[in-house]
PDB file of C-alpha atoms in Angstrom:
ATOM      1  CA  MET A 168      -0.043   0.070   0.120  1.00 87.00           C
ATOM      2  CA  LYS A 169       1.151   3.545  -0.866  1.00 96.00           C
ATOM      3  CA  THR A 170       0.172   6.638   1.210  1.00 98.00           C
ATOM      4  CA  ILE A 171       0.121   9.729  -1.519  1.00 98.00           C
ATOM      5  CA  LEU A 172      -0.345  13.335  -0.520  1.00 98.00           C
ATOM      6  CA  LEU A 173      -2.300  15.563  -3.023  1.00 98.00           C
ATOM      7  CA  PRO A 174      -1.896  19.311  -2.171  1.00 95.00           C
ATOM      8  CA  THR A 175      -4.612  21.376  -3.834  1.00 94.00           C
ATOM      9  CA  ASP A 176      -5.757  25.051  -4.109  1.00 91.00           C
ATOM     10  CA  PHE A 177      -8.841  23.769  -6.129  1.00 93.00           C
ATOM     11  CA  SER A 178      -7.160  25.432  -9.144  1.00 91.00           C
ATOM     12  CA  LYS A 179      -7.514  23.517 -12.619  1.00 92.00           C
ATOM     13  CA  ASN A 180      -3.885  22.653 -12.303  1.00 91.00           C
ATOM     14  CA  SER A 181      -3.986  21.123  -9.067  1.00 93.00           C
ATOM     15  CA  ILE A 182      -7.237  19.156 -10.049  1.00 95.00           C
ATOM     16  CA  ASN A 183      -5.247  17.794 -13.002  1.00 95.00           C
ATOM     17  CA  ALA A 184      -2.366  16.822 -10.839  1.00 96.00           C
ATOM     18  CA  ILE A 185      -4.787  14.676  -8.622  1.00 97.00           C
ATOM     19  CA  ASN A 186      -6.351  13.078 -11.767  1.00 96.00           C
ATOM     20  CA  TYR A 187      -2.676  12.233 -12.895  1.00 97.00           C
ATOM     21  CA  ALA A 188      -1.912  10.602  -9.516  1.00 97.00           C
ATOM     22  CA  VAL A 189      -5.295   8.489  -9.410  1.00 97.00           C
ATOM     23  CA  LYS A 190      -4.402   7.235 -12.844  1.00 96.00           C
ATOM     24  CA  LEU A 191      -0.757   6.484 -12.227  1.00 97.00           C
ATOM     25  CA  PHE A 192      -1.506   4.369  -9.343  1.00 97.00           C
ATOM     26  CA  GLU A 193      -4.671   2.894 -10.813  1.00 95.00           C
ATOM     27  CA  HIS A 194      -3.759  -0.767 -10.210  1.00 94.00           C
ATOM     28  CA  ILE A 195      -1.917  -0.182  -6.797  1.00 96.00           C
ATOM     29  CA  THR A 196      -3.491   0.125  -3.377  1.00 97.00           C
ATOM     30  CA  CYS A 197      -3.422   3.668  -2.064  1.00 97.00           C
ATOM     31  CA  HIS A 198      -4.393   5.890   0.774  1.00 98.00           C
ATOM     32  CA  PHE A 199      -4.795   9.556  -0.940  1.00 98.00           C
ATOM     33  CA  TYR A 200      -4.764  12.435   1.318  1.00 98.00           C
ATOM     34  CA  ILE A 201      -6.234  15.675  -0.329  1.00 97.00           C
ATOM     35  CA  LEU A 202      -4.791  18.520   1.450  1.00 96.00           C
ATOM     36  CA  ASN A 203      -5.836  22.339   1.397  1.00 94.00           C
ATOM     37  CA  VAL A 204      -3.837  24.827   3.268  1.00 92.00           C
ATOM     38  CA  GLN A 205      -5.697  27.890   4.156  1.00 84.00           C
ATOM     39  CA  LYS A 206      -3.542  31.193   4.872  1.00 73.00           C
ATOM     40  CA  ALA A 207      -4.003  34.323   6.711  1.00 53.00           C
ATOM     41  CA  SER A 208      -4.692  36.401   3.795  1.00 54.00           C
ATOM     42  CA  SER A 209      -7.920  34.410   2.954  1.00 50.00           C
ATOM     43  CA  PHE A 210      -9.277  35.960   6.048  1.00 50.00           C
ATOM     44  CA  ILE A 211      -9.286  39.407   4.640  1.00 50.00           C
ATOM     45  CA  SER A 212     -12.233  39.723   2.382  1.00 52.00           C
ATOM     46  CA  ASP A 213     -15.204  41.949   2.178  1.00 51.00           C
ATOM     47  CA  ASP A 214     -17.621  39.176   1.749  1.00 53.00           C
ATOM     48  CA  MET A 215     -16.259  37.806   5.188  1.00 51.00           C
ATOM     49  CA  MET A 216     -17.248  40.856   6.910  1.00 51.00           C
ATOM     50  CA  SER A 217     -20.820  39.919   6.868  1.00 52.00           C
ATOM     51  CA  VAL A 218     -20.410  36.449   8.666  1.00 52.00           C
ATOM     52  CA  SER A 219     -22.864  36.310  11.503  1.00 52.00           C
ATOM     53  CA  SER A 220     -21.203  36.366  15.005  1.00 43.00           C
ATOM     54  CA  SER A 221     -22.291  32.566  15.504  1.00 40.00           C
ATOM     55  CA  ALA A 222     -19.936  31.529  12.806  1.00 56.00           C
ATOM     56  CA  THR A 223     -16.386  32.414  12.744  1.00 73.00           C
ATOM     57  CA  ILE A 224     -14.557  33.343   9.581  1.00 74.00           C
ATOM     58  CA  TYR A 225     -12.235  30.607  10.436  1.00 72.00           C
ATOM     59  CA  ASN A 226     -14.873  27.883  10.437  1.00 80.00           C
ATOM     60  CA  THR A 227     -16.558  29.302   7.250  1.00 81.00           C
ATOM     61  CA  LEU A 228     -13.361  29.006   5.266  1.00 81.00           C
ATOM     62  CA  ILE A 229     -12.473  25.518   6.727  1.00 85.00           C
ATOM     63  CA  ASP A 230     -16.054  24.180   5.756  1.00 88.00           C
ATOM     64  CA  ALA A 231     -16.058  25.627   2.501  1.00 90.00           C
ATOM     65  CA  ALA A 232     -12.500  24.030   1.644  1.00 92.00           C
ATOM     66  CA  LYS A 233     -13.929  20.515   3.156  1.00 93.00           C
ATOM     67  CA  LYS A 234     -17.000  20.824   1.017  1.00 95.00           C
ATOM     68  CA  SER A 235     -14.539  21.645  -2.176  1.00 95.00           C
ATOM     69  CA  ILE A 236     -12.555  18.480  -1.409  1.00 96.00           C
ATOM     70  CA  THR A 237     -15.594  16.353  -0.917  1.00 96.00           C
ATOM     71  CA  ASN A 238     -16.772  17.398  -4.133  1.00 96.00           C
ATOM     72  CA  ILE A 239     -13.254  16.408  -5.877  1.00 96.00           C
ATOM     73  CA  ILE A 240     -13.467  12.919  -4.157  1.00 96.00           C
ATOM     74  CA  SER A 241     -17.115  12.323  -5.354  1.00 96.00           C
ATOM     75  CA  GLN A 242     -16.139  13.389  -8.890  1.00 94.00           C
ATOM     76  CA  ILE A 243     -13.350  10.900  -8.974  1.00 95.00           C
ATOM     77  CA  GLU A 244     -15.418   7.968  -7.495  1.00 91.00           C
ATOM     78  CA  ASN A 245     -18.185   8.692  -9.790  1.00 91.00           C
ATOM     79  CA  HIS A 246     -16.006   8.896 -12.809  1.00 88.00           C
ATOM     80  CA  SER A 247     -13.522   6.229 -12.083  1.00 83.00           C
ATOM     81  CA  ALA A 248     -14.307   3.969  -8.945  1.00 84.00           C
ATOM     82  CA  ASN A 249     -11.547   2.100  -7.840  1.00 93.00           C
ATOM     83  CA  SER A 250     -11.704  -0.427  -4.833  1.00 93.00           C
ATOM     84  CA  ASN A 251      -7.744   0.048  -4.521  1.00 95.00           C
ATOM     85  CA  HIS A 252      -8.085   3.823  -3.560  1.00 97.00           C
ATOM     86  CA  THR A 253      -9.205   5.457  -0.278  1.00 96.00           C
ATOM     87  CA  PHE A 254      -9.566   9.119  -0.061  1.00 97.00           C
ATOM     88  CA  TYR A 255      -9.206  11.422   2.903  1.00 97.00           C
ATOM     89  CA  SER A 256      -9.829  15.159   3.405  1.00 96.00           C
ATOM     90  CA  ILE A 257      -7.477  17.493   5.298  1.00 95.00           C
ATOM     91  CA  VAL A 258      -7.852  21.294   5.591  1.00 93.00           C
ATOM     92  CA  ASP A 259      -5.019  22.959   7.557  1.00 90.00           C
ATOM     93  CA  TYR A 260      -4.602  26.615   8.362  1.00 83.00           C
ATOM     94  CA  ASP A 261      -0.746  26.883   8.482  1.00 80.00           C
ATOM     95  CA  ASN A 262       2.411  27.815   6.511  1.00 88.00           C
ATOM     96  CA  PHE A 263       2.235  25.778   3.105  1.00 90.00           C
ATOM     97  CA  VAL A 264       5.283  23.897   3.559  1.00 91.00           C
ATOM     98  CA  ASP A 265       4.865  23.193   7.430  1.00 93.00           C
ATOM     99  CA  ALA A 266       1.306  21.840   6.705  1.00 93.00           C
ATOM    100  CA  ILE A 267       2.767  19.443   3.992  1.00 95.00           C
ATOM    101  CA  ASN A 268       5.750  18.455   6.225  1.00 95.00           C
ATOM    102  CA  GLN A 269       3.181  17.620   9.229  1.00 96.00           C
ATOM    103  CA  THR A 270       0.995  15.803   7.183  1.00 96.00           C
ATOM    104  CA  SER A 271       3.538  13.757   5.820  1.00 97.00           C
ATOM    105  CA  SER A 272       4.913  12.883   9.039  1.00 96.00           C
ATOM    106  CA  ASN A 273       1.585  12.149  10.670  1.00 97.00           C
ATOM    107  CA  HIS A 274       0.391   9.871   7.794  1.00 97.00           C
ATOM    108  CA  ASN A 275       3.868   8.434   6.770  1.00 97.00           C
ATOM    109  CA  VAL A 276       3.465   9.709   3.313  1.00 98.00           C
ATOM    110  CA  ASP A 277       5.344   7.993   0.434  1.00 97.00           C
ATOM    111  CA  LEU A 278       5.062  10.696  -2.299  1.00 98.00           C
ATOM    112  CA  ILE A 279       3.757  13.996  -2.721  1.00 97.00           C
ATOM    113  CA  VAL A 280       1.974  14.911  -6.227  1.00 97.00           C
ATOM    114  CA  MET A 281       1.227  18.285  -7.037  1.00 94.00           C
ATOM    115  CA  GLY A 282       0.583  20.480 -10.036  1.00 91.00           C
ATOM    116  CA  THR A 283       3.048  23.108 -11.114  1.00 83.00           C
ATOM    117  CA  LYS A 284       2.855  25.891 -13.895  1.00 70.00           C
ATOM    118  CA  GLY A 285       5.609  26.378 -16.330  1.00 53.00           C
ATOM    119  CA  ALA A 286       7.555  29.760 -16.454  1.00 49.00           C
ATOM    120  CA  SER A 287       5.337  32.620 -17.418  1.00 48.00           C
ATOM    121  CA  GLY A 288       8.032  35.200 -18.387  1.00 44.00           C
ATOM    122  CA  LEU A 289      11.889  35.528 -18.594  1.00 40.00           C
ATOM    123  CA  ASP A 290      12.339  36.472 -14.994  1.00 42.00           C
ATOM    124  CA  LYS A 291      10.384  33.579 -13.703  1.00 45.00           C
ATOM    125  CA  VAL A 292      11.554  30.237 -12.525  1.00 46.00           C
ATOM    126  CA  ILE A 293      10.678  27.104 -14.341  1.00 49.00           C
ATOM    127  CA  PHE A 294       8.598  25.822 -11.480  1.00 54.00           C
ATOM    128  CA  GLY A 295       6.067  27.621  -9.520  1.00 62.00           C
ATOM    129  CA  SER A 296       7.166  28.927  -5.934  1.00 67.00           C
ATOM    130  CA  ASN A 297       5.057  26.535  -3.993  1.00 80.00           C
ATOM    131  CA  THR A 298       6.574  23.479  -5.902  1.00 81.00           C
ATOM    132  CA  VAL A 299      10.132  24.840  -5.455  1.00 77.00           C
ATOM    133  CA  ARG A 300       9.589  25.206  -1.600  1.00 82.00           C
ATOM    134  CA  VAL A 301       8.335  21.617  -1.371  1.00 88.00           C
ATOM    135  CA  MET A 302      11.086  20.160  -3.297  1.00 85.00           C
ATOM    136  CA  GLN A 303      13.644  21.953  -1.254  1.00 81.00           C
ATOM    137  CA  ARG A 304      12.200  21.965   2.217  1.00 86.00           C
ATOM    138  CA  CYS A 305      10.398  18.555   2.212  1.00 90.00           C
ATOM    139  CA  ASP A 306      12.080  15.106   2.739  1.00 89.00           C
ATOM    140  CA  VAL A 307       9.328  13.344   0.935  1.00 95.00           C
ATOM    141  CA  PRO A 308       9.833  12.535  -2.618  1.00 95.00           C
ATOM    142  CA  VAL A 309       7.943  15.000  -4.926  1.00 94.00           C
ATOM    143  CA  LEU A 310       6.209  14.222  -8.163  1.00 95.00           C
ATOM    144  CA  ALA A 311       5.651  17.596 -10.063  1.00 92.00           C
ATOM    145  CA  ILE A 312       2.808  17.223 -12.950  1.00 93.00           C
ATOM    146  CA  PRO A 313       2.944  20.273 -15.417  1.00 89.00           C
ATOM    147  CA  GLU A 314      -0.054  22.255 -16.294  1.00 87.00           C
ATOM    148  CA  GLY A 315      -2.168  20.312 -18.782  1.00 88.00           C
ATOM    149  CA  CYS A 316      -0.030  17.162 -18.555  1.00 92.00           C
ATOM    150  CA  LYS A 317      -2.185  13.982 -19.012  1.00 94.00           C
ATOM    151  CA  PHE A 318      -1.243  10.467 -17.990  1.00 95.00           C
ATOM    152  CA  LYS A 319       0.655   8.219 -20.477  1.00 93.00           C
ATOM    153  CA  LYS A 320       1.995   4.944 -19.836  1.00 93.00           C
ATOM    154  CA  LEU A 321       5.539   5.016 -18.318  1.00 96.00           C
ATOM    155  CA  ASP A 322       7.157   3.057 -21.033  1.00 95.00           C
ATOM    156  CA  THR A 323      10.260   5.126 -20.863  1.00 97.00           C
ATOM    157  CA  ILE A 324      11.821   7.024 -17.719  1.00 97.00           C
ATOM    158  CA  ALA A 325      14.949   9.047 -17.620  1.00 94.00           C
ATOM    159  CA  PHE A 326      17.000   9.451 -14.514  1.00 92.00           C
ATOM    160  CA  THR A 327      19.477  12.401 -14.886  1.00 84.00           C
ATOM    161  CA  SER A 328      22.675  12.453 -12.989  1.00 77.00           C
ATOM    162  CA  SER A 329      26.146  13.975 -12.599  1.00 67.00           C
ATOM    163  CA  PHE A 330      27.196  10.800 -10.931  1.00 66.00           C
ATOM    164  CA  ARG A 331      29.078  12.950  -8.362  1.00 68.00           C
ATOM    165  CA  THR A 332      27.561  10.806  -5.409  1.00 72.00           C
ATOM    166  CA  SER A 333      26.723   7.223  -4.332  1.00 77.00           C
ATOM    167  CA  TYR A 334      23.300   5.792  -4.805  1.00 85.00           C
ATOM    168  CA  PHE A 335      21.304   3.850  -2.271  1.00 89.00           C
ATOM    169  CA  LEU A 336      18.100   1.869  -3.502  1.00 93.00           C
ATOM    170  CA  ARG A 337      16.315   3.055  -0.395  1.00 93.00           C
ATOM    171  CA  ASN A 338      16.497   6.736  -1.920  1.00 91.00           C
ATOM    172  CA  LEU A 339      15.384   5.561  -5.264  1.00 94.00           C
ATOM    173  CA  LYS A 340      12.421   3.644  -4.049  1.00 95.00           C
ATOM    174  CA  PRO A 341       9.721   5.754  -5.958  1.00 96.00           C
ATOM    175  CA  LEU A 342      11.694   5.409  -9.108  1.00 97.00           C
ATOM    176  CA  LYS A 343      12.153   1.658  -8.588  1.00 96.00           C
ATOM    177  CA  ASP A 344       8.441   1.212  -7.764  1.00 96.00           C
ATOM    178  CA  LEU A 345       7.293   2.905 -10.949  1.00 97.00           C
ATOM    179  CA  VAL A 346       9.694   1.189 -13.097  1.00 96.00           C
ATOM    180  CA  THR A 347       8.660  -2.214 -11.724  1.00 95.00           C
ATOM    181  CA  ALA A 348       4.971  -1.383 -12.031  1.00 95.00           C
ATOM    182  CA  TYR A 349       5.134  -0.219 -15.677  1.00 96.00           C
ATOM    183  CA  LYS A 350       8.037  -2.535 -16.618  1.00 95.00           C
ATOM    184  CA  SER A 351       9.541   0.828 -17.880  1.00 96.00           C
ATOM    185  CA  LYS A 352      12.762   1.169 -19.797  1.00 96.00           C
ATOM    186  CA  LEU A 353      15.145   3.289 -17.700  1.00 96.00           C
ATOM    187  CA  LYS A 354      17.563   5.577 -19.304  1.00 95.00           C
ATOM    188  CA  ILE A 355      20.342   6.842 -17.096  1.00 91.00           C
ATOM    189  CA  LEU A 356      21.385  10.227 -18.547  1.00 87.00           C
ATOM    190  CA  HIS A 357      24.864  11.382 -17.547  1.00 81.00           C
ATOM    191  CA  VAL A 358      24.958  15.008 -18.065  1.00 73.00           C
ATOM    192  CA  ILE A 359      28.769  16.035 -18.369  1.00 68.00           C
ATOM    193  CA  GLU A 360      29.567  19.677 -18.115  1.00 56.00           C
ATOM    194  CA  ASP A 361      32.765  20.775 -16.423  1.00 48.00           C
ATOM    195  CA  TYR A 362      33.887  17.499 -14.779  1.00 54.00           C
ATOM    196  CA  ASN A 363      33.805  13.851 -15.700  1.00 54.00           C
ATOM    197  CA  TYR A 364      33.907  11.700 -12.509  1.00 57.00           C
ATOM    198  CA  GLU A 365      34.872   8.453 -14.125  1.00 60.00           C
ATOM    199  CA  GLU A 366      35.478   6.258 -11.094  1.00 61.00           C
ATOM    200  CA  LYS A 367      32.238   7.232  -9.498  1.00 65.00           C
ATOM    201  CA  LEU A 368      30.644   6.936 -12.823  1.00 67.00           C
ATOM    202  CA  ASN A 369      31.658   3.374 -13.255  1.00 72.00           C
ATOM    203  CA  GLU A 370      30.536   2.615  -9.630  1.00 76.00           C
ATOM    204  CA  ASN A 371      27.050   3.989 -10.317  1.00 81.00           C
ATOM    205  CA  ILE A 372      26.729   2.075 -13.636  1.00 85.00           C
ATOM    206  CA  GLY A 373      27.156  -1.096 -11.510  1.00 87.00           C
ATOM    207  CA  PHE A 374      24.444   0.004  -9.034  1.00 90.00           C
ATOM    208  CA  PHE A 375      21.844   0.626 -11.692  1.00 91.00           C
ATOM    209  CA  GLU A 376      22.663  -2.709 -13.497  1.00 91.00           C
ATOM    210  CA  GLU A 377      22.321  -4.532 -10.261  1.00 93.00           C
ATOM    211  CA  ASN A 378      19.133  -3.013  -9.085  1.00 94.00           C
ATOM    212  CA  PHE A 379      17.206  -2.319 -12.445  1.00 94.00           C
ATOM    213  CA  THR A 380      16.468  -4.145 -15.490  1.00 90.00           C
ATOM    214  CA  ASP A 381      16.313  -2.812 -19.171  1.00 90.00           C
ATOM    215  CA  VAL A 382      18.748   0.115 -18.293  1.00 93.00           C
ATOM    216  CA  ILE A 383      20.281   2.084 -20.990  1.00 93.00           C
ATOM    217  CA  PHE A 384      23.273   4.527 -20.239  1.00 89.00           C
ATOM    218  CA  ASP A 385      23.571   7.705 -22.260  1.00 88.00           C
ATOM    219  CA  ARG A 386      25.594  10.994 -22.079  1.00 82.00           C
ATOM    220  CA  ILE A 387      25.081  14.543 -23.028  1.00 80.00           C
ATOM    221  CA  VAL A 388      28.251  16.578 -23.276  1.00 74.00           C
ATOM    222  CA  THR A 389      26.867  20.399 -23.073  1.00 70.00           C
ATOM    223  CA  GLU A 390      27.942  23.611 -21.889  1.00 68.00           C
ATOM    224  CA  GLU A 391      26.156  25.336 -18.977  1.00 63.00           C
ATOM    225  CA  LYS A 392      24.064  27.680 -21.010  1.00 66.00           C
ATOM    226  CA  ASN A 393      22.664  24.913 -23.206  1.00 70.00           C
ATOM    227  CA  ILE A 394      21.839  22.374 -20.488  1.00 72.00           C
ATOM    228  CA  TYR A 395      18.070  22.852 -20.598  1.00 73.00           C
ATOM    229  CA  ASN A 396      17.801  22.706 -24.265  1.00 76.00           C
ATOM    230  CA  SER A 397      20.109  19.498 -24.562  1.00 80.00           C
ATOM    231  CA  ILE A 398      17.971  17.685 -21.865  1.00 81.00           C
ATOM    232  CA  HIS A 399      14.757  18.981 -23.534  1.00 82.00           C
ATOM    233  CA  ASP A 400      15.848  17.759 -26.965  1.00 86.00           C
ATOM    234  CA  TYR A 401      16.827  14.223 -25.356  1.00 89.00           C
ATOM    235  CA  VAL A 402      13.307  13.936 -23.722  1.00 90.00           C
ATOM    236  CA  ILE A 403      11.840  14.670 -27.206  1.00 91.00           C
ATOM    237  CA  GLU A 404      14.056  12.596 -29.309  1.00 93.00           C
ATOM    238  CA  ASN A 405      13.792   9.396 -26.814  1.00 94.00           C
ATOM    239  CA  ASN A 406      10.011   9.703 -26.169  1.00 94.00           C
ATOM    240  CA  ILE A 407      10.720  10.151 -22.323  1.00 95.00           C
ATOM    241  CA  LYS A 408       7.482   9.998 -20.404  1.00 96.00           C
ATOM    242  CA  MET A 409       8.790  11.142 -16.913  1.00 95.00           C
ATOM    243  CA  ILE A 410      12.322  12.720 -15.643  1.00 92.00           C
ATOM    244  CA  ALA A 411      13.521  11.604 -12.261  1.00 92.00           C
ATOM    245  CA  MET A 412      16.458  12.963 -10.363  1.00 87.00           C
ATOM    246  CA  LEU A 413      17.909  12.479  -6.913  1.00 83.00           C
ATOM    247  CA  SER A 414      18.787  15.199  -4.331  1.00 71.00           C
ATOM    248  CA  LYS A 415      18.075  18.991  -4.402  1.00 55.00           C
ATOM    249  CA  LYS A 416      22.015  19.431  -4.578  1.00 52.00           C
ATOM    250  CA  HIS A 417      21.939  18.138  -8.028  1.00 51.00           C
ATOM    251  CA  PRO A 418      23.475  21.093 -10.071  1.00 53.00           C
ATOM    252  CA  PHE A 419      20.846  20.820 -12.729  1.00 57.00           C
ATOM    253  CA  LEU A 420      17.961  20.917 -10.227  1.00 55.00           C
ATOM    254  CA  ILE A 421      19.612  24.046  -8.557  1.00 54.00           C
ATOM    255  CA  ARG A 422      19.525  25.773 -11.871  1.00 57.00           C
ATOM    256  CA  LEU A 423      15.963  24.856 -12.319  1.00 56.00           C
ATOM    257  CA  PHE A 424      15.370  26.753  -9.220  1.00 50.00           C
ATOM    258  CA  SER A 425      17.142  29.876 -10.017  1.00 52.00           C
ATOM    259  CA  LYS A 426      16.271  32.587 -12.513  1.00 48.00           C
ATOM    260  CA  HIS A 427      17.319  31.877 -15.936  1.00 46.00           C
ATOM    261  CA  SER A 428      18.570  33.762 -18.931  1.00 40.00           C
ATOM    262  CA  VAL A 429      17.193  34.226 -22.473  1.00 37.00           C
ATOM    263  CA  GLU A 430      19.614  31.692 -23.717  1.00 37.00           C
ATOM    264  CA  THR A 431      18.088  28.867 -21.559  1.00 40.00           C
ATOM    265  CA  PHE A 432      14.531  30.037 -21.532  1.00 39.00           C
ATOM    266  CA  ALA A 433      13.498  27.658 -24.486  1.00 42.00           C
ATOM    267  CA  PHE A 434      13.551  24.745 -22.128  1.00 50.00           C
ATOM    268  CA  LYS A 435      10.192  23.656 -21.030  1.00 63.00           C
ATOM    269  CA  ILE A 436       9.391  20.891 -18.713  1.00 70.00           C
ATOM    270  CA  ASP A 437       6.233  19.226 -20.205  1.00 84.00           C
ATOM    271  CA  ILE A 438       6.378  15.806 -18.609  1.00 91.00           C
ATOM    272  CA  PRO A 439       6.270  14.714 -14.887  1.00 93.00           C
ATOM    273  CA  PHE A 440       9.422  15.583 -12.780  1.00 91.00           C
ATOM    274  CA  LEU A 441      10.165  13.149  -9.905  1.00 93.00           C
ATOM    275  CA  VAL A 442      12.521  14.683  -7.190  1.00 90.00           C
ATOM    276  CA  MET A 443      13.784  12.192  -4.651  1.00 91.00           C
ATOM    277  CA  HIS A 444      16.299  13.046  -1.780  1.00 86.00           C
ATOM    278  CA  ASN A 445      19.249  11.613  -0.005  1.00 78.00           C
ATOM    279  CA  SER A 446      18.585  10.093   3.530  1.00 69.00           C
TER     280      SER A 446
END
């Protein structure tokens, strides 16, 4: 059984991510926790000024959020009833990341699946701010679903790496589970920029050959300013259905969290992006 956390702000983007997760784990027994986090600014509204003294603004907002989650669950169950899936509703009033960390701890969450919008301008990061904060500050693996992305069978997954670190199967469990469930071809993409860690590279090739089947090793030699476009081209050319990566310390991931220049802006993540962490 898996425990999946689905944060939602009731936007079309977050609902799409929920639907993706339900389809992704269609044949797996799951507990899904749908979480909405209210924030202080929600309390400042002209409409709320008319709330009667018998009902607090807090309770009004919480009740409304709970009803919205109930509607989401009803729509899922009516559209694709699945005995493998159980849904739970959580509404919290807290800092967004703190709420996710607390919920993840309380319910032993295995994976967070959340929607993310792409870059909307040259001064914007590729991921939305909430997605970035969750990836950086939560220890639970995160699967980011791009806006409008629909589920496709995961026949090919790419794991990108600089091979500057040792790998352990416990840290790659979400990747291993998906590869096993979908009998996916796993492409290990070694991105070479300034350094070539040959000894560490050979060590990690052995690790993937031992722990995964149907593994293909590829390399991209690229300059820093072209790394986005190089990986994007690789994804298109190889019909990759998901990108996976370990650790927020990965140099490529660090760049994704940074403002990027006109030269790199053409890169666009339009497939799911799985980020796992060292433990």
